[in-house]
Protein backbone atom coordinates (compact mmCIF):
# COMPACT_ATOMS: atom_id res chain seq x y z
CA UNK A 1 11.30 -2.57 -16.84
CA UNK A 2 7.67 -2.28 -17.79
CA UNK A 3 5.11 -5.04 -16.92
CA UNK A 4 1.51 -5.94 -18.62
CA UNK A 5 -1.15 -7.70 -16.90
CA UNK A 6 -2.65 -9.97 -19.50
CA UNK A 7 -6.17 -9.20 -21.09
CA UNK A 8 -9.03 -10.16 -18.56
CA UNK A 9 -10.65 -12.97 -19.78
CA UNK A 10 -13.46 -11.98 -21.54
CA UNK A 11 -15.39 -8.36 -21.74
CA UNK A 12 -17.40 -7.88 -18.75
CA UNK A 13 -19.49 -5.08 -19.89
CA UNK A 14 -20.79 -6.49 -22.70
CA UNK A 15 -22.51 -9.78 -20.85
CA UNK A 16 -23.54 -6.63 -17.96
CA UNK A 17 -23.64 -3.18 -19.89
CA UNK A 18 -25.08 -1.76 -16.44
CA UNK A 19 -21.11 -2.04 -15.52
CA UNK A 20 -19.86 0.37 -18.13
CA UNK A 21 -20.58 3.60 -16.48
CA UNK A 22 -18.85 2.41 -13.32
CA UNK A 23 -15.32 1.96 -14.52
CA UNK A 24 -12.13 3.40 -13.20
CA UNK A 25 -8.67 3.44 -13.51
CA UNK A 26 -6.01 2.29 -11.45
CA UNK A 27 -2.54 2.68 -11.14
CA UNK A 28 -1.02 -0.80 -10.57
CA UNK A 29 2.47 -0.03 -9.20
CA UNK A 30 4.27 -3.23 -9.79
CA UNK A 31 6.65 -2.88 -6.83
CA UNK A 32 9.74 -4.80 -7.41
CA UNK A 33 13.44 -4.87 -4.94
CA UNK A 34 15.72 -2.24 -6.47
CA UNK A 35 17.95 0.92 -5.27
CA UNK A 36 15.66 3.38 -5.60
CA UNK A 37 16.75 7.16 -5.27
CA UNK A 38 15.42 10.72 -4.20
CA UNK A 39 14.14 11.12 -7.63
CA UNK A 40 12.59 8.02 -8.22
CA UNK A 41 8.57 7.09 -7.25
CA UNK A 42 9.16 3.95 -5.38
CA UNK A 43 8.36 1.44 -1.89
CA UNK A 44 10.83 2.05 1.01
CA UNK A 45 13.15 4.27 -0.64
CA UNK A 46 14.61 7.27 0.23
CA UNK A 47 12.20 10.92 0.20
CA UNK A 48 12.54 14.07 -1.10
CA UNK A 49 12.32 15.72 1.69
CA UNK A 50 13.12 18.99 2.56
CA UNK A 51 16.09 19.87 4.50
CA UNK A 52 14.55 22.45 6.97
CA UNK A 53 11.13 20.86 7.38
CA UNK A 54 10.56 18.51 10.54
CA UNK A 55 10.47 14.82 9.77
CA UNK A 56 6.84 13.47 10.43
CA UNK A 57 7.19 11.44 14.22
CA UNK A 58 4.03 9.11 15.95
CA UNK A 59 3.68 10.91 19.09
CA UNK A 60 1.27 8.11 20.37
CA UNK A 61 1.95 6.15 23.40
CA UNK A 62 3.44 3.01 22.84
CA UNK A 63 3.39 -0.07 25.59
CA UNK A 64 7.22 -0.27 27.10
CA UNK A 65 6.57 -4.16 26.79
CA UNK A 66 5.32 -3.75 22.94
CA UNK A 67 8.69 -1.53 22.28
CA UNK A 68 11.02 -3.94 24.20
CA UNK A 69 9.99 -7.20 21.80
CA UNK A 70 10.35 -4.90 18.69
CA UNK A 71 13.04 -6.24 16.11
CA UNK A 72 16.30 -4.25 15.89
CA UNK A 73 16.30 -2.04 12.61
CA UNK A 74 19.82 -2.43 11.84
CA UNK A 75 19.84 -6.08 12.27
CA UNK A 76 16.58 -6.52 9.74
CA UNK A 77 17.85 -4.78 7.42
CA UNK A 78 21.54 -6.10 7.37
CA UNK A 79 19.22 -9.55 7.26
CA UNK A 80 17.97 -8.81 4.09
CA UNK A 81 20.90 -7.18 2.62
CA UNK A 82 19.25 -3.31 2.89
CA UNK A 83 22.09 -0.60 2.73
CA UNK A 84 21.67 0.41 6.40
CA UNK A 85 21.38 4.48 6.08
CA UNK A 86 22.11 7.10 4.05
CA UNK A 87 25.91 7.84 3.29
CA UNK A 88 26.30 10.55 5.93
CA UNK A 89 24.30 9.77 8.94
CA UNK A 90 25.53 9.80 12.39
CA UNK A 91 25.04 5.80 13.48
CA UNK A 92 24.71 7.89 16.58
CA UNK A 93 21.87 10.29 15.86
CA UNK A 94 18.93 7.94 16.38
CA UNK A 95 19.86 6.13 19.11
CA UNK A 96 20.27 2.71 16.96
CA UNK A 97 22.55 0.95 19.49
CA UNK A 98 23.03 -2.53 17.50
CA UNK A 99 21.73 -5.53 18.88
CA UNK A 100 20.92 -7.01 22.61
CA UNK A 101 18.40 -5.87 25.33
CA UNK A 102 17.54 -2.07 25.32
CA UNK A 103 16.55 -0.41 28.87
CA UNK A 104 13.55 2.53 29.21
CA UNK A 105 16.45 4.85 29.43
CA UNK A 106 17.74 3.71 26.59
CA UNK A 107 14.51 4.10 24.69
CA UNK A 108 13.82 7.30 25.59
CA UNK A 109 17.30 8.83 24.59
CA UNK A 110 16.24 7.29 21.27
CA UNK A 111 13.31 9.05 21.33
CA UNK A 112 10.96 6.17 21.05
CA UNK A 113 6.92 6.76 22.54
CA UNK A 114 5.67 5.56 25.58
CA UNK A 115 9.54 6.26 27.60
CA UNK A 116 9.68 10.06 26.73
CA UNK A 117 9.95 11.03 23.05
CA UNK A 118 7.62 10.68 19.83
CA UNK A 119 9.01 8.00 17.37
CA UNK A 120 10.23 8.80 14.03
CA UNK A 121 8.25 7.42 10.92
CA UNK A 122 9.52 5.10 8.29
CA UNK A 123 8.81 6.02 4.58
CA UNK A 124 6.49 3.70 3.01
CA UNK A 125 6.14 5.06 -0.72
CA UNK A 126 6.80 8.22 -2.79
CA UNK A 127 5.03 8.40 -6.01
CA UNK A 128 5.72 11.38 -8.38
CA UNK A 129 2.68 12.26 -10.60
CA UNK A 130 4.79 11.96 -13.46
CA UNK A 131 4.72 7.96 -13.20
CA UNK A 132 1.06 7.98 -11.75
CA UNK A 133 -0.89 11.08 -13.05
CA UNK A 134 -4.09 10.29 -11.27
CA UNK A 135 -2.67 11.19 -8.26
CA UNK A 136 -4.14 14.72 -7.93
CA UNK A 137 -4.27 16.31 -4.44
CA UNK A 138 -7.60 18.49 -4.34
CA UNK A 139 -7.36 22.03 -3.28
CA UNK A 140 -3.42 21.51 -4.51
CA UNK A 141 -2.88 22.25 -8.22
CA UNK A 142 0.95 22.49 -7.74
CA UNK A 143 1.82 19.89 -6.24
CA UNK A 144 3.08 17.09 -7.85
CA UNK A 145 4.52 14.28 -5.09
CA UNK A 146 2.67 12.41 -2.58
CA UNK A 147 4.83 10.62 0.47
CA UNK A 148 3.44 7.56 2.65
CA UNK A 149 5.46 7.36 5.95
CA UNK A 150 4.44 5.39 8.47
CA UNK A 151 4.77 4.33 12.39
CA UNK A 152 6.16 0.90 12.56
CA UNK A 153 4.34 0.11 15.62
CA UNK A 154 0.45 -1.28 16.20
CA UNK A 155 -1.81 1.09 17.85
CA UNK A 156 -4.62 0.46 19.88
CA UNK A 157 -7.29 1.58 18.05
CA UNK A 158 -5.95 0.41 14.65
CA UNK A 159 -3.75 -3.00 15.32
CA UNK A 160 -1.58 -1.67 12.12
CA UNK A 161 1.48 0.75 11.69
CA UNK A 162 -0.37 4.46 11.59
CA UNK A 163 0.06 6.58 8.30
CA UNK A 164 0.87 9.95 7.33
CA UNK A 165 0.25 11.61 4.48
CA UNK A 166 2.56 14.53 2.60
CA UNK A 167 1.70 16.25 -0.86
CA UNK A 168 4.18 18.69 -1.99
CA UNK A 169 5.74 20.47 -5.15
CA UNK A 170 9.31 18.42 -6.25
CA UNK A 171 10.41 21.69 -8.07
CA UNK A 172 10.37 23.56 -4.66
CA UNK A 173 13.05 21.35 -2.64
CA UNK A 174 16.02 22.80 -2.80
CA UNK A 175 18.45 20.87 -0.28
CA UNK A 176 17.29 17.35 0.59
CA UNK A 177 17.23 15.48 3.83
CA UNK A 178 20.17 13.05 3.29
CA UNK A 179 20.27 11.32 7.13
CA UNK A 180 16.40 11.53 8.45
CA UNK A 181 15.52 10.20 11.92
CA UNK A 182 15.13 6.83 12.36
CA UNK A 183 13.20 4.37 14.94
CA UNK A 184 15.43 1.87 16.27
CA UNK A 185 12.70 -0.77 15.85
CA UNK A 186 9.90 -1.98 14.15
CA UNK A 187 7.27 -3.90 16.08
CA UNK A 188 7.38 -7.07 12.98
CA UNK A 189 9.76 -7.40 10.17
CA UNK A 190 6.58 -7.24 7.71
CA UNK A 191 6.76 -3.23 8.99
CA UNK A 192 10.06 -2.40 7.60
CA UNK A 193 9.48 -2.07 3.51
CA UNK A 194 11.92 -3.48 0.61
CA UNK A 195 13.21 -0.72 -1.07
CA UNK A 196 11.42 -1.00 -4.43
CA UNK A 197 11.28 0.24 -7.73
CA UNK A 198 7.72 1.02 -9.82
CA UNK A 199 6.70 0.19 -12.80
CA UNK A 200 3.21 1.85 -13.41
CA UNK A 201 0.55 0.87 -15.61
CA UNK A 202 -3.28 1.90 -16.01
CA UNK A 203 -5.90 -0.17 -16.18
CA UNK A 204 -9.49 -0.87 -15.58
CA UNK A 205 -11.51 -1.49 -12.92
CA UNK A 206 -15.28 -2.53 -11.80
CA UNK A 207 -16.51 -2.09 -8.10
CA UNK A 208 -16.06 -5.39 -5.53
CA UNK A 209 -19.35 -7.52 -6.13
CA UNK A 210 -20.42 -6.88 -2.65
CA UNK A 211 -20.59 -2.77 -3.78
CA UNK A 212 -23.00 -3.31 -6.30
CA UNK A 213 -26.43 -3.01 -6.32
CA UNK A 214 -29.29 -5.98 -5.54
CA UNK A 215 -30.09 -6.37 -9.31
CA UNK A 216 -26.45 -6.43 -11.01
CA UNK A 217 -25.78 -8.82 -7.78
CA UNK A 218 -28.29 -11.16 -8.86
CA UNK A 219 -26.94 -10.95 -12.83
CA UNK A 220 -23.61 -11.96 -11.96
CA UNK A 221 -25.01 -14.93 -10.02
CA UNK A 222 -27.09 -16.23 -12.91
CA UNK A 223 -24.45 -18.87 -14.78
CA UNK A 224 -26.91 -18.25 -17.67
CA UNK A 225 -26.31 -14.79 -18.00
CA UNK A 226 -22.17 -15.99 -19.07
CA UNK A 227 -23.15 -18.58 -20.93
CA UNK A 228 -22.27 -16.01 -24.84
CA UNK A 229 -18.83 -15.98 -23.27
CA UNK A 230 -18.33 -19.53 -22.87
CA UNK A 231 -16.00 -19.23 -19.38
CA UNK A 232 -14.69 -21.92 -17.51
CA UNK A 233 -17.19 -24.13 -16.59
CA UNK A 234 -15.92 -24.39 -12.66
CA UNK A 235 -17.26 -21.30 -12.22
CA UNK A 236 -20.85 -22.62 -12.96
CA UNK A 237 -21.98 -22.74 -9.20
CA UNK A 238 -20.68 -19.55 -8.31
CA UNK A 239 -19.82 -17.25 -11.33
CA UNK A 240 -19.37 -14.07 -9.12
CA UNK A 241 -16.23 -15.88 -7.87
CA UNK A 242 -15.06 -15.24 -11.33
CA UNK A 243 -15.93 -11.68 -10.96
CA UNK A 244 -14.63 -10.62 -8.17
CA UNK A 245 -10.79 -13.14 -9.06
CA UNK A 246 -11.08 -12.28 -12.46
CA UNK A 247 -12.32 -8.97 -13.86
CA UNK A 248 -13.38 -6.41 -11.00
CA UNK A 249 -10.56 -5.36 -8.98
CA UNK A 250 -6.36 -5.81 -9.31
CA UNK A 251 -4.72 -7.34 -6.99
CA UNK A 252 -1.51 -5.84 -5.22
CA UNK A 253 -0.07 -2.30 -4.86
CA UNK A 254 -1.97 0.25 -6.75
CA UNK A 255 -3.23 3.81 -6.55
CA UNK A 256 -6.87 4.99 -7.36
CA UNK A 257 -9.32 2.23 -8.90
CA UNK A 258 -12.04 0.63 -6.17
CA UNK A 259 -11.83 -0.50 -2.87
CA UNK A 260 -11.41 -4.05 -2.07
CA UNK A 261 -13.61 -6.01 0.38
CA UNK A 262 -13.54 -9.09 1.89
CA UNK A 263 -12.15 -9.36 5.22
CA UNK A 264 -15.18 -7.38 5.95
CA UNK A 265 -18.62 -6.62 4.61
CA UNK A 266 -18.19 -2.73 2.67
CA UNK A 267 -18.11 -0.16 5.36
CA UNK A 268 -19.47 3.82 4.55
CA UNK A 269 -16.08 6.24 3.58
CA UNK A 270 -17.15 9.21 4.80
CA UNK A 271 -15.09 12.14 5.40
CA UNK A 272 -14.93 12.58 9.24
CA UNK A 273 -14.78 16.74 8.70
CA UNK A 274 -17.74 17.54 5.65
CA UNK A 275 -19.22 13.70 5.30
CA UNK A 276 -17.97 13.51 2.01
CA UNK A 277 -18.06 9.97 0.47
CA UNK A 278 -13.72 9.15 0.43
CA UNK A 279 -12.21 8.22 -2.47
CA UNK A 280 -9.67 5.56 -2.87
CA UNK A 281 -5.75 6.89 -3.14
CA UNK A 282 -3.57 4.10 -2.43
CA UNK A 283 -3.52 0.16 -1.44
CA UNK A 284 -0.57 -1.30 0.62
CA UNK A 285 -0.84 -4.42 -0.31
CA UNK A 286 1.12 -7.57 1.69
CA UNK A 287 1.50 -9.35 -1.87
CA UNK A 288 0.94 -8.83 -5.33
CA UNK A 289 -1.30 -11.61 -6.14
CA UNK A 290 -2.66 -14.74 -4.55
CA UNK A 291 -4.12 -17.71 -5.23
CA UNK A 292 -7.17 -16.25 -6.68
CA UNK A 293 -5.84 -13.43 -8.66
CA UNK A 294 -3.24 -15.57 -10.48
CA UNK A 295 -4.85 -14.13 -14.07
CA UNK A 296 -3.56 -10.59 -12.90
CA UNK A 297 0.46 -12.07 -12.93
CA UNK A 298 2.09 -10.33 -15.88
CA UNK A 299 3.84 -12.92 -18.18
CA UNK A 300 6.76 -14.57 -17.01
CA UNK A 301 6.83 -12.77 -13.64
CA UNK A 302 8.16 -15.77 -11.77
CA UNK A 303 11.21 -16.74 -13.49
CA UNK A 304 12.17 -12.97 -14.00
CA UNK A 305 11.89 -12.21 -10.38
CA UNK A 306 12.20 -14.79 -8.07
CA UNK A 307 12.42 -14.18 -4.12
CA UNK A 308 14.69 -15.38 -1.47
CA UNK A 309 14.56 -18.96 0.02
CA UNK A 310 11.40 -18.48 2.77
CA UNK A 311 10.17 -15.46 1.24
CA UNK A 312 5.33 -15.74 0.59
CA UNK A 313 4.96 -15.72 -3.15
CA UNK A 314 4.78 -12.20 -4.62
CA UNK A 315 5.82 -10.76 -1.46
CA UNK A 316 8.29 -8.41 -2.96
CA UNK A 317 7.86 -5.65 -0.70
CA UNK A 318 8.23 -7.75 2.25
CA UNK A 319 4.99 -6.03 4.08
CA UNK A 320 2.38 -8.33 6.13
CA UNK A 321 -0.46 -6.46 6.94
CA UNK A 322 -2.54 -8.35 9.35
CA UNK A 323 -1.34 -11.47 8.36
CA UNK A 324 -1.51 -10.65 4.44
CA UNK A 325 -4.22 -8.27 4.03
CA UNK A 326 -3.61 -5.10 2.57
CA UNK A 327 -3.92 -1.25 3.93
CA UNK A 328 -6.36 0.61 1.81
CA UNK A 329 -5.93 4.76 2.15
CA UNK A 330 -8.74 6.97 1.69
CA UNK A 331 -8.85 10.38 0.86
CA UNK A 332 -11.40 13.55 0.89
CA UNK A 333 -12.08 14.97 -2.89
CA UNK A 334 -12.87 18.28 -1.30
CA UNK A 335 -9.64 18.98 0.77
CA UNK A 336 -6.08 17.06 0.90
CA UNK A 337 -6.41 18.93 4.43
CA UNK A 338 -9.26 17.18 5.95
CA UNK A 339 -7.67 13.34 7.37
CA UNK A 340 -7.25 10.71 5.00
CA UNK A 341 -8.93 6.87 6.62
CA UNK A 342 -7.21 3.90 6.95
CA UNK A 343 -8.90 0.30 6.18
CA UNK A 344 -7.65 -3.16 6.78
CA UNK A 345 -9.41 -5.51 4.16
C-alpha cells in the first residue's frame, strides 16, 4: 500500500533561494507490521542470504551479568505474535532453551560473547535497489541489495546494538539460508525488530538548521523574512522551529537525505580510512513521527494502522534507540569497503 506525506507547508526556497542548491532526496521507508519474505525490501524480515556464506556474528565481549538480564527471544517474540523461526530450523541449533534462568555453561553452548562463543546478529533491514534506487554502493556497480544486521546487545563504547553492513548482487544467490543462527537474547525488547513491510517514497530534503551556515542561520530566525508566506503565527518567536518540524528533514525510517541533529550539536563524518566527508545511507529510527513532525503523517495513517494496547505512537517497528532516538548510518562515497559510522541523535 503506498503512502504520501502531505505537501510541506509552504515553499522554502523561494522565501531562502540560498537553500535550493542544497536539496536532496530521501527515501522515506514507511515501515509498517507485515510478513515480509526473502524477496521483499523490508524491517526484521527474513535475508537473502546465501546458503554457503557465514552468517555475520559480534565477536565482542559481552558482561556475563549484561547477558544473564537479557529477555528470552522466543518468549518476545511469541509476546508479540512473531512466527518464531523459519519453517525448518532445529529449535535446537541455537541454543534457544525457552524460558527460566540460563547458567555460563549454558551461554556458551549457545554461543553467546563474553562465556566462549561470538553471538549471532539479528537482521535489521534489507532494502533491494529496486524499491530504493539511491542506494548505490560505491566501488560496486553490480550489486543491487544492501542488509542491516545487527548485535542485540549494548557495547561499551557505543551504548547501542552494533551494525553490520552487507551489499551484494540478488541475481547471484542461488540457495538461500532458510534457518540462520540465532541469539537467544536480546539485551531490551526495543532490540528485536517487527517484521515490516516498505512502502518507499522520494522526497525532498534541506540540511538540519544547525548545518547551515551563520548567514542562512540568521534568515531563518528573522520572522520578517516569512512574513510573503503568511505561516502560523506561533512560530513568530522562533520561526526556525518551523524549519527544522516542518520543511528540512523527515522524520522516521529513511535512506539517503541529511543527517538529523539534536541530541547533539553536528559532529564532523569523516571517513576513519581516507578522511572523506560520510554520507548519509540509512536512519533507524525508534518512531515514525513525533510530536513535532506531525505535518510529515501521511493522511489517515492512524485509523489505517493502529498499534497494540501499550504500544509509543508510530512505533511500528517496535525499536527504542536510546530511549527514542534514532541510529543514523554513515557511509564512505569512495569505498563500500572502508567502515561505515554509527550516530545516536
Amino acid at each position: 500500500m503506498s503512502r504520501t506525506t502531505p505537501p510541506r507547508p509552504l515553499d522554502v526556497t523561494a522565501l531562502f533561494p540560498r537553500l535550493a542548491p542544497l536539496a536532496r532526496t530521501a527515501t522515506r521507508l514507511h515501515p509498517r507490521p507485515g510478513s515480509p519474505s526473502w524477496h521483499d525490501s523490508s524491517v526484521g524480515g527474513p535475508l537473502l542470504w546465501p546458503a554457503g556464506e557465514p552468517w555475520p556474528h559480534c565477536p565482542d565481549p559481552h558482561p556475563w551479568e549484561q547477558v544473564d538480564a537479557a529477555f528470552d527471544l522466543a518468549e518476545e517474540r511469541a509476546d508479540r505474535g512473531i512466527p518464531a523461526r523459519a519453517p525448518h530450523q532445529d529449535p535446537e541449533a541455537d541454543g534457544a532453551d525457552g524460558a527460566g534462568e540460563r547458567s555460563p555453561d549454558d551461554l556458551a553452548d549457545a554461543g553467546l560473547p563474553g562465556t566462549g562463543g561470538p553471538v549471532a546478529m539479528l537482521p535489521v533491514a534489507q532494502l533491494y535497489a529496486r524499491d530504493v534506487p539511491l542506494l548505490r554502493p560505491p566501488g560496486q556497480a553490480g550489486a543491487d541489495l544492501l542488509q542491516v544486521l545487527w548485535c542485540p546487545f549494548d557495547h561499551p563504547a557505543t551504548a547501542h546494538p552494533r551494525t553490520a553492513l552487507v551489499w551484494r548482487s540478488a541475481a547471484e544467490v542461488a540457495d538461500v539460508l532458510d534457518a540462520p543462527p540465532e541469539p537467544p537474547a536480546v539485551e531490551y525488547p526495543g532490540y528485536l525488530p517487527q517484521p515490516c513491510l516498505l512502502a518507499p517514497e522520494e522526497v525532498v530534503e534541506y540540511p538540519h538548521f544547525m548545518e547551515l551556515d551563520g548567514e542562512l542561520q540568521r534568515e531563518l530566525a528573522d520572522w520578517g523574512r516569512w512574513q510573503a508566506a503568511a505561516p502560523d503565527a506561533s512560530y513568530a518567536d522562533a520561526p526556525q522551529d518551523l524549519y527544522v518540524g516542518a520543511l528540512s528533514v523527515s522524520p522516521g525510517w529513511k535512506a539517503g537525505g541529511w543527517s538529523r541533529w539534536g541530541l547533539t550539536d553536528p559532529v564532523p563524518r569523516a571517513c576513519a580510512v581516507c578522511g572523506t566527508a560520510m554520507d548519509p545511507l540509512l536512519t533507524i529510527a525508534s518512531t515514525e513521527w513525533n510530536s513535532g513532525s506531525r505535518s510529515w503523517v501521511p493522511e489517515g495513517e492512524q485509523a489505517r494502522d493502529p498499534l497494540p494496547p501499550g504500544v509509543p505512537p508510530a512505533n511500528y517497528t517496535r525499536i527504542d534507540l536510546a530511549r527514542g532516538y534514532d541510529l543514523q548510518l554513515h557511509i564512505c562515497p569512495v569505498s563500500a569497503d572502508h567502515p561505515h559510522l554509527e550516530l545516536i541523535q
